[in-house]
mmCIF file of C-alpha atoms in Angstrom:
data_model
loop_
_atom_site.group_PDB
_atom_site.id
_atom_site.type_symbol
_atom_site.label_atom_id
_atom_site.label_comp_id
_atom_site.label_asym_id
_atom_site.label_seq_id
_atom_site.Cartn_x
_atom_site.Cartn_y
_atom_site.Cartn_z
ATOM 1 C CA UNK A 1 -128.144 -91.906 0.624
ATOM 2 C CA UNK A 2 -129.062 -91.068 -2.947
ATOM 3 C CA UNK A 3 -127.460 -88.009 -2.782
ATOM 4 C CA UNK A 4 -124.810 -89.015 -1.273
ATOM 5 C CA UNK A 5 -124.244 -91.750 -3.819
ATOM 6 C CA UNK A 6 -124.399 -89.592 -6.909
ATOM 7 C CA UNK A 7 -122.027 -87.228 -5.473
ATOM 8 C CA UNK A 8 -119.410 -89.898 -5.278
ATOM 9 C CA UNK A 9 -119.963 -90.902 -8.812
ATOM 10 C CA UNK A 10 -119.750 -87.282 -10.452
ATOM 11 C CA UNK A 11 -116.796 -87.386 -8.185
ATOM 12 C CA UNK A 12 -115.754 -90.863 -9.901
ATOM 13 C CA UNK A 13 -116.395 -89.721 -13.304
ATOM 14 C CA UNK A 14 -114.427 -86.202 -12.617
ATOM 15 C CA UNK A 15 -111.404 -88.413 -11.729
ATOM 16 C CA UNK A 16 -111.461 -90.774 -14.514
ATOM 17 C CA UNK A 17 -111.764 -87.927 -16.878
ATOM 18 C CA UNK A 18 -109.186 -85.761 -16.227
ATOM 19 C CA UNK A 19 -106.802 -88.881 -15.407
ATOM 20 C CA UNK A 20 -108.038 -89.601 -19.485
ATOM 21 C CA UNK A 21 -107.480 -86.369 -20.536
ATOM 22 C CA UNK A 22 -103.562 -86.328 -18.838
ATOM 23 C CA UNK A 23 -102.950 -89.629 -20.852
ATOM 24 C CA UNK A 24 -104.186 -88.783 -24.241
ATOM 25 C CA UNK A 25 -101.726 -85.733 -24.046
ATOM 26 C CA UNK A 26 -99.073 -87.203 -22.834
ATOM 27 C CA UNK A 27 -99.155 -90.000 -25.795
ATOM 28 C CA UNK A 28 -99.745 -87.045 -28.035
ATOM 29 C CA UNK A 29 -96.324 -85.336 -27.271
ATOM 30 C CA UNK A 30 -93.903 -86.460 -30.095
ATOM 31 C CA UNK A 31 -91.342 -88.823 -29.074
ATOM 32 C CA UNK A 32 -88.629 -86.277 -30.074
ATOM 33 C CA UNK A 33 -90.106 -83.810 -27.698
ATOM 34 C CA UNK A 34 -89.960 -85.743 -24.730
ATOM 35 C CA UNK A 35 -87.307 -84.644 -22.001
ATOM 36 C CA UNK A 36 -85.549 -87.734 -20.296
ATOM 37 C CA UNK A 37 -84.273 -86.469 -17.042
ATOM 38 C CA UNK A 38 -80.905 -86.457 -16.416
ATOM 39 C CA UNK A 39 -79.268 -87.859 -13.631
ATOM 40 C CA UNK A 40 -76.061 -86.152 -12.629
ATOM 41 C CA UNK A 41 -72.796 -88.359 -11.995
ATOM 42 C CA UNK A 42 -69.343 -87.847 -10.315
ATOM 43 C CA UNK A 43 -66.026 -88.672 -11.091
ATOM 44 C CA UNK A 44 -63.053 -88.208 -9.787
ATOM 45 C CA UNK A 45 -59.746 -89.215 -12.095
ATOM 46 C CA UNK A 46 -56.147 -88.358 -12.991
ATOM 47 C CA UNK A 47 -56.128 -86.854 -16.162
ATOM 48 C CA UNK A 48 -53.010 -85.636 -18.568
ATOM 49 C CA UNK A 49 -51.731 -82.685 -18.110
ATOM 50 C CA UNK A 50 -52.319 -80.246 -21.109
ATOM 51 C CA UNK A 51 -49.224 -77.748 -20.081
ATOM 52 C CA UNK A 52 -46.849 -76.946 -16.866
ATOM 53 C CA UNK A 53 -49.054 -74.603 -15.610
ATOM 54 C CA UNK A 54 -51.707 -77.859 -14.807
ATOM 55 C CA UNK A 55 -49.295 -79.635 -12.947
ATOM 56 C CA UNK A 56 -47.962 -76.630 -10.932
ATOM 57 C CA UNK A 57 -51.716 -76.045 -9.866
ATOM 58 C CA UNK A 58 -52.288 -79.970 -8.752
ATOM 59 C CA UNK A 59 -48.993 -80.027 -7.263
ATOM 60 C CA UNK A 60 -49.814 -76.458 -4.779
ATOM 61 C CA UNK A 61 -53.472 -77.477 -4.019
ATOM 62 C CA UNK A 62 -51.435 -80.853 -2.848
ATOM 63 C CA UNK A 63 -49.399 -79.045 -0.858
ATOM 64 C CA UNK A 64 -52.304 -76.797 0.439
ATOM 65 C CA UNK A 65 -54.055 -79.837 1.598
ATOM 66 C CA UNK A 66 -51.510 -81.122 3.355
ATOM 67 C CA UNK A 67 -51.071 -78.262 5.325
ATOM 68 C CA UNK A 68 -54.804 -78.028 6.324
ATOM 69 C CA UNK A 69 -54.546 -82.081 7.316
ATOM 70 C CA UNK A 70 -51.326 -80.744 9.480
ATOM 71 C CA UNK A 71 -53.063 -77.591 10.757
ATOM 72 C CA UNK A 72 -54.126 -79.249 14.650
ATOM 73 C CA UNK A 73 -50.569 -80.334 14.708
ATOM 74 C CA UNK A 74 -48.828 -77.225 14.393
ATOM 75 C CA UNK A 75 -51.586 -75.429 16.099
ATOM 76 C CA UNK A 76 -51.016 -77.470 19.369
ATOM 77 C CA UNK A 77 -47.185 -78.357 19.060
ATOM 78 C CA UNK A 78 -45.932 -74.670 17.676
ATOM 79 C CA UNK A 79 -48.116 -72.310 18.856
ATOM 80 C CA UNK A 80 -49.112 -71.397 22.709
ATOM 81 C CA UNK A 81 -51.896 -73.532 23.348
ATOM 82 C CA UNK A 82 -50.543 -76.862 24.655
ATOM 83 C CA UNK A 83 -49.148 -74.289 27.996
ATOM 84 C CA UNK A 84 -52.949 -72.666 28.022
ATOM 85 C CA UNK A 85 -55.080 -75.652 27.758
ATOM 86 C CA UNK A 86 -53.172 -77.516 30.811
ATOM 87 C CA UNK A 87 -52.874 -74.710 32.352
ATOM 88 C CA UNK A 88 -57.180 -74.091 32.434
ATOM 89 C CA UNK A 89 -57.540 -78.184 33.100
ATOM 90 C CA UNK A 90 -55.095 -77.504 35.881
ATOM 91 C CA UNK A 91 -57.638 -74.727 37.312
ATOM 92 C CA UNK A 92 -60.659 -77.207 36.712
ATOM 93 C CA UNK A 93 -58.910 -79.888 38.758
ATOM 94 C CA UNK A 94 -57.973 -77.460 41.332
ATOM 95 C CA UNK A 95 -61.628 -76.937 41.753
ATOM 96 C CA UNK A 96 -62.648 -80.212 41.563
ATOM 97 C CA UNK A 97 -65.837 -78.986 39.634
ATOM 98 C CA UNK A 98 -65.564 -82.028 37.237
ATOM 99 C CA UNK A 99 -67.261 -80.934 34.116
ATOM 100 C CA UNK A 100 -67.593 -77.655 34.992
ATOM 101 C CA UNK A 101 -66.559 -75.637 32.728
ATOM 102 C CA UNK A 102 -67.056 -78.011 30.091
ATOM 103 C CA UNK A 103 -64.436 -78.904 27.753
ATOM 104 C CA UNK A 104 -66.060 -77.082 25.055
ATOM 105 C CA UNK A 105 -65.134 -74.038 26.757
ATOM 106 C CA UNK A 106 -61.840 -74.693 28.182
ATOM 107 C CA UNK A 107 -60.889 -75.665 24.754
ATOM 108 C CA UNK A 108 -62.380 -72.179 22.797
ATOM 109 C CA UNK A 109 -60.777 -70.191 25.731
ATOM 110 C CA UNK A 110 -57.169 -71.919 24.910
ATOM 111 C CA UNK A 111 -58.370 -70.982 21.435
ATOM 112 C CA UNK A 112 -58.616 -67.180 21.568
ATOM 113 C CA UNK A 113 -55.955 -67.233 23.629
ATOM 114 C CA UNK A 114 -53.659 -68.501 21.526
ATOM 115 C CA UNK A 115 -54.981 -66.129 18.951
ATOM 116 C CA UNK A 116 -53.890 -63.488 21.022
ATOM 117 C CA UNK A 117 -50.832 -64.658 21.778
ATOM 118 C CA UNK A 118 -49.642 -65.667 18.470
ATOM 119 C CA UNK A 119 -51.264 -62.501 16.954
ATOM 120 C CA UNK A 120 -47.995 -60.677 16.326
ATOM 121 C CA UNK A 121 -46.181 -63.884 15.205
ATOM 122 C CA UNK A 122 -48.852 -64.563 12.621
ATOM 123 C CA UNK A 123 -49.303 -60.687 11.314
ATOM 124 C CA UNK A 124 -45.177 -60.788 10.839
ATOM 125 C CA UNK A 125 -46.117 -63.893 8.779
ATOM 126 C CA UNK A 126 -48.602 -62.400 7.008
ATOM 127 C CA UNK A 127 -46.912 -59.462 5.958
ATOM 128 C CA UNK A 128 -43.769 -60.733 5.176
ATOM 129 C CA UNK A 129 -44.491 -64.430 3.495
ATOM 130 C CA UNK A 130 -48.607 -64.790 2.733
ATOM 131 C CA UNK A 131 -49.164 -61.414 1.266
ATOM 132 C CA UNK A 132 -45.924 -61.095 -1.326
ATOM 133 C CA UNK A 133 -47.293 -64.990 -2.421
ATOM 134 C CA UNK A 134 -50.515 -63.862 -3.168
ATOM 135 C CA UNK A 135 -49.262 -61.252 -5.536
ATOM 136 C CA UNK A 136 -46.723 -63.243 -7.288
ATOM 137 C CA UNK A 137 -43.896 -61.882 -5.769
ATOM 138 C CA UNK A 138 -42.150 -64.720 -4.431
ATOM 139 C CA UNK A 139 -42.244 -68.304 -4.808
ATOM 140 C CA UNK A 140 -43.949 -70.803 -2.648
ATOM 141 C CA UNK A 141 -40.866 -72.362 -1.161
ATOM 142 C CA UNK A 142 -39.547 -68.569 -0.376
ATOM 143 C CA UNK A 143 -43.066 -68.270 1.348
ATOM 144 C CA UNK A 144 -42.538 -71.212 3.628
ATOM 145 C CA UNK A 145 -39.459 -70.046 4.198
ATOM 146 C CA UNK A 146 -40.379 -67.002 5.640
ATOM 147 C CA UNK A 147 -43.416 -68.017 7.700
ATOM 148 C CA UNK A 148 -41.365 -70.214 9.390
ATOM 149 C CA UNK A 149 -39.034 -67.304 10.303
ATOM 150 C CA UNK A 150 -41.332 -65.820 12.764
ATOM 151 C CA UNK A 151 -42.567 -69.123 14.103
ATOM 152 C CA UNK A 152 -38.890 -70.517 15.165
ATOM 153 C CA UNK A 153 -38.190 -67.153 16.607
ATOM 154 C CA UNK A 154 -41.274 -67.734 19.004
ATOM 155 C CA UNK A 155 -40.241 -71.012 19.605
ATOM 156 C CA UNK A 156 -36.818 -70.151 21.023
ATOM 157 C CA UNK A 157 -37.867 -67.137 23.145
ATOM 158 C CA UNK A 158 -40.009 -69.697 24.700
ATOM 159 C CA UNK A 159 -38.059 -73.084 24.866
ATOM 160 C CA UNK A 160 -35.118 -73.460 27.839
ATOM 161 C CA UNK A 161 -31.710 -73.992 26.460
ATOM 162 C CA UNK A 162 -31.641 -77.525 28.704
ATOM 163 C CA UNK A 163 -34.864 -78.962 26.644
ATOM 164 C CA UNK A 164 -32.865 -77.642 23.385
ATOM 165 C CA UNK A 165 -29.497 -79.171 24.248
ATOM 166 C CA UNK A 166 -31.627 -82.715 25.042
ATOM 167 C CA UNK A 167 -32.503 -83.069 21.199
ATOM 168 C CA UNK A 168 -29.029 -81.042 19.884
ATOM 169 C CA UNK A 169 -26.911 -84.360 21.889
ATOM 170 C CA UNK A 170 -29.560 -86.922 20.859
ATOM 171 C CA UNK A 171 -29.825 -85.952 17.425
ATOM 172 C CA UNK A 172 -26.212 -86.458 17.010
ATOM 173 C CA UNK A 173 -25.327 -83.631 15.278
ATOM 174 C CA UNK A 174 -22.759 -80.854 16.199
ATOM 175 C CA UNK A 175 -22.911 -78.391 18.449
ATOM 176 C CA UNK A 176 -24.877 -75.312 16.417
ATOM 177 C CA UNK A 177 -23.518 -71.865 16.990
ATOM 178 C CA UNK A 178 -26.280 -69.412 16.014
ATOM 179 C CA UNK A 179 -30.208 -70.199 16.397
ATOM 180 C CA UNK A 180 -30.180 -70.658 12.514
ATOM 181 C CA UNK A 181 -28.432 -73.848 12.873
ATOM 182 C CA UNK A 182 -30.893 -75.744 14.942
ATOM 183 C CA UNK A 183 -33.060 -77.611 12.946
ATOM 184 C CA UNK A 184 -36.972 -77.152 13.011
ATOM 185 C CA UNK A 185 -37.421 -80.780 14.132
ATOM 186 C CA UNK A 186 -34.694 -80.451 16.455
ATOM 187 C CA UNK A 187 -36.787 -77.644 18.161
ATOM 188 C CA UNK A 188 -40.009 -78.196 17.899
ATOM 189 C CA UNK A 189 -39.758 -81.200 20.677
ATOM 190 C CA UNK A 190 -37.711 -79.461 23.153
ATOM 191 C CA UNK A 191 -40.294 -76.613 22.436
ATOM 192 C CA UNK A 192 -42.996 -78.571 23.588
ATOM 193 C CA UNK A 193 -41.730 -80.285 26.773
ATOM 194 C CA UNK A 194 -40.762 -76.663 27.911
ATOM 195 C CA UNK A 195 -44.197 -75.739 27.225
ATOM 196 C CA UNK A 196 -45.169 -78.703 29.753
ATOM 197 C CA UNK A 197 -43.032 -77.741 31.982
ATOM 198 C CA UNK A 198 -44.053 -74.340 32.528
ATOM 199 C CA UNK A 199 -47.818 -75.147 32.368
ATOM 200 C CA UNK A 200 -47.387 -77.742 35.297
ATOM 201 C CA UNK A 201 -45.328 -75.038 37.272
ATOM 202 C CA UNK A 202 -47.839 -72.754 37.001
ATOM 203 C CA UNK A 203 -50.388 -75.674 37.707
ATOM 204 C CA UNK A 204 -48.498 -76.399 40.972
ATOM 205 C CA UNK A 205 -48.939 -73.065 42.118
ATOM 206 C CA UNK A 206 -52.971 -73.183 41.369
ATOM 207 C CA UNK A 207 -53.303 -75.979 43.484
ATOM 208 C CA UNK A 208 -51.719 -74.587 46.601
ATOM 209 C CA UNK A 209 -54.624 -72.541 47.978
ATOM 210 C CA UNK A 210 -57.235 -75.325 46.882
ATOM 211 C CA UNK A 211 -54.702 -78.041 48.980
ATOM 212 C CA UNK A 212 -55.031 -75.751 51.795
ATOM 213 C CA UNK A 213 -58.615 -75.480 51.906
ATOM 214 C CA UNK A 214 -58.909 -79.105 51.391
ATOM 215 C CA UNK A 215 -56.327 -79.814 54.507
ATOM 216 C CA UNK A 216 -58.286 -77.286 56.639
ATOM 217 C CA UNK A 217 -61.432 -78.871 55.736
ATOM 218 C CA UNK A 218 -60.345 -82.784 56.416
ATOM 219 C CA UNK A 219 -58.990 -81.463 59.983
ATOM 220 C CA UNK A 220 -62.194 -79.608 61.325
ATOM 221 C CA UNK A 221 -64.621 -82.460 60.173
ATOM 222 C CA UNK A 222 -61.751 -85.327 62.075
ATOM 223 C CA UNK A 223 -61.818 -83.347 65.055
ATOM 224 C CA UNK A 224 -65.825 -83.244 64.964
ATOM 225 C CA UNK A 225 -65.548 -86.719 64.257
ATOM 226 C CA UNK A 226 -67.735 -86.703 60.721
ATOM 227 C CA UNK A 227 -65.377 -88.990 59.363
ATOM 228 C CA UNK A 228 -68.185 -90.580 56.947
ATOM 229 C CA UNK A 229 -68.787 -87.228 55.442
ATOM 230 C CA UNK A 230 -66.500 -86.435 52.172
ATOM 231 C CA UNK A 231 -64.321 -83.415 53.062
ATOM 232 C CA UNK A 232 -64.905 -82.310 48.940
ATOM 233 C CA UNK A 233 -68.405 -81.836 49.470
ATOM 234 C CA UNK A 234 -67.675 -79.361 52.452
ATOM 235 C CA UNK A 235 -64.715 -77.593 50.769
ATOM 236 C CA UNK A 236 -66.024 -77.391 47.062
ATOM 237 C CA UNK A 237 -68.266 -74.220 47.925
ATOM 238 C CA UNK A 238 -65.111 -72.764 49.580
ATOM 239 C CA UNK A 239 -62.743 -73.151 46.714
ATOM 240 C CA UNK A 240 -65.489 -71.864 44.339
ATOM 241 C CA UNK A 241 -66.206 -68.615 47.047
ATOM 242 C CA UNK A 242 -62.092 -67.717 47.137
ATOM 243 C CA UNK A 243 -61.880 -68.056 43.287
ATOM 244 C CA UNK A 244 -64.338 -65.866 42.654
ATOM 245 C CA UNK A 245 -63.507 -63.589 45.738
ATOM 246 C CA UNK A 246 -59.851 -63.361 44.678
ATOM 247 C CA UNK A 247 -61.390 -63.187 40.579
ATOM 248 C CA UNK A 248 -59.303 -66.292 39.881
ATOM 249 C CA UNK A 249 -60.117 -66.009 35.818
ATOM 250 C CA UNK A 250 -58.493 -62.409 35.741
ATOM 251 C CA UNK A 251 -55.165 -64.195 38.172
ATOM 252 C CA UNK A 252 -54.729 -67.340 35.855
ATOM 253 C CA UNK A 253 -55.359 -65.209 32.267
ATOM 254 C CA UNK A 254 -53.443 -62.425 33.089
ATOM 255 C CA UNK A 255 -50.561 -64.640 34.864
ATOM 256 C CA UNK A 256 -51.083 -66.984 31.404
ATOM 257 C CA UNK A 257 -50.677 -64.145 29.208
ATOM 258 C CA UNK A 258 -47.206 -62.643 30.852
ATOM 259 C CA UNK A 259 -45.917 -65.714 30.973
ATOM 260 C CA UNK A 260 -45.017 -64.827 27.231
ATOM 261 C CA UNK A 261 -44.318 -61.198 27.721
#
């Protein structure tokens, strides 16, 4: 116990000491030469501007974020994904696999997809509109200009002159004679509901096999009188054997993909 007593006072008096030592050099240190630490702090403001060029800067990273709070919008509504992502939760239905694939997948499937299928649209863009405003060759409003080009040209190769002549007579406005004349919010609308259309067409014809199946299925188990026994549970192995028999990912892609050929 002795021992062990005197060790925890030399351990005591250690302490003490050097806790003695850090004080006396601390109040030592000038008061000149001691660093307060600096706390950063934000601000955000509007300030004046010193020239034209300040304003034209504020006013194009404005712009710029205004596009990037608009970017799902004119991803979905003018590009080819609203016709691939019903399409695939057509399929999913079809199976009746309920989560399966998830929607994480469905949706980065429609993704690349539409990467794909916009990829020409969106070089033409880049070429003609992005790259010349990144040198300084053209103006911004000449750049929107000409990305939209490209994008209403898609559009109308892919929207049916009924949906187009729906907006044309509600809008009120005269008959156009050229492509040029139609308005972009005149066809971005009729643009999308012939997207819909065409995805549910195709969606129709995905569920015809599966309805079969599920027909053939209900009648065997009525005639064996299982009438307690959900005909999905017998037929959802036998939807999920012809899919991948007939390699139904290859049938809907490839059919998904011509569909804009």
């Amino acid at each position: 116990m002795d021992r062990v007593t005197m060790a925890k006072g030399k351990a005591r008096w250690l302490f003490f000491s050097l806790l003695g030592l850090v004080l006396i050099h601390t109040w030592s240190i000038p008061v000149e030469a001691q660093v307060t630490p600096v706390l950063p702090r934000i601000s955000i403001g509007v300030e004046s501007a010193e020239n034209p060029e300040d304003i034209a800067i504020s006013l194009q990273i404005l712009v710029l974020l205004t596009i990037l709070a608009l970017a799902p919008a004119i991803l979905i509504m003018m590009t080819s994904f609203t016709r691939i992502v019903v399409v695939l939760s057509f399929v999913r239905n079809a199976l009746a696999t309920q989560q399966m694939p998830p929607n994480q997948v469905l949706i980065g499937l429609a993704l690349f997809l539409t990467f794909y299928v916009m990829a020409p649209t969106w070089q033409i863009i880049n070429e003609t509109a992005l790259q010349p405003y990144l040198q300084g060759e053209i103006t911004q409003m000449d750049a929107l200009q000409r990305a939209l080009e490209p994008t209403r040209e898609f559009m109308f190769k892919n929207t049916r002159e009924k949906d187009l002549e729906l907006f044309v007579s509600l809008s009120g406005m005269p008959r156009p004679a050229n492509p040029s004349e139609v308005p972009t919010h005149v066809l971005i609308p009729a643009f999308v509901i012939s997207e819909l259309k065409t995805a549910f067409q195709l969606g129709f014809v995905i569920f015809v096999p599966f309805l079969v199946i599920d027909l053939i299925v209900s009648s065997v188990l009525m005639s064996m009188g299982m009438l307690m026994l959900p005909p999905v549970m017998i037929s959802l192995p036998f939807k999920i054997l012809l899919f991948v028999m007939v390699d139904g990912w290859h049938l809907v892609i490839r059919s998904l993909l011509l569909s804009y050929r």
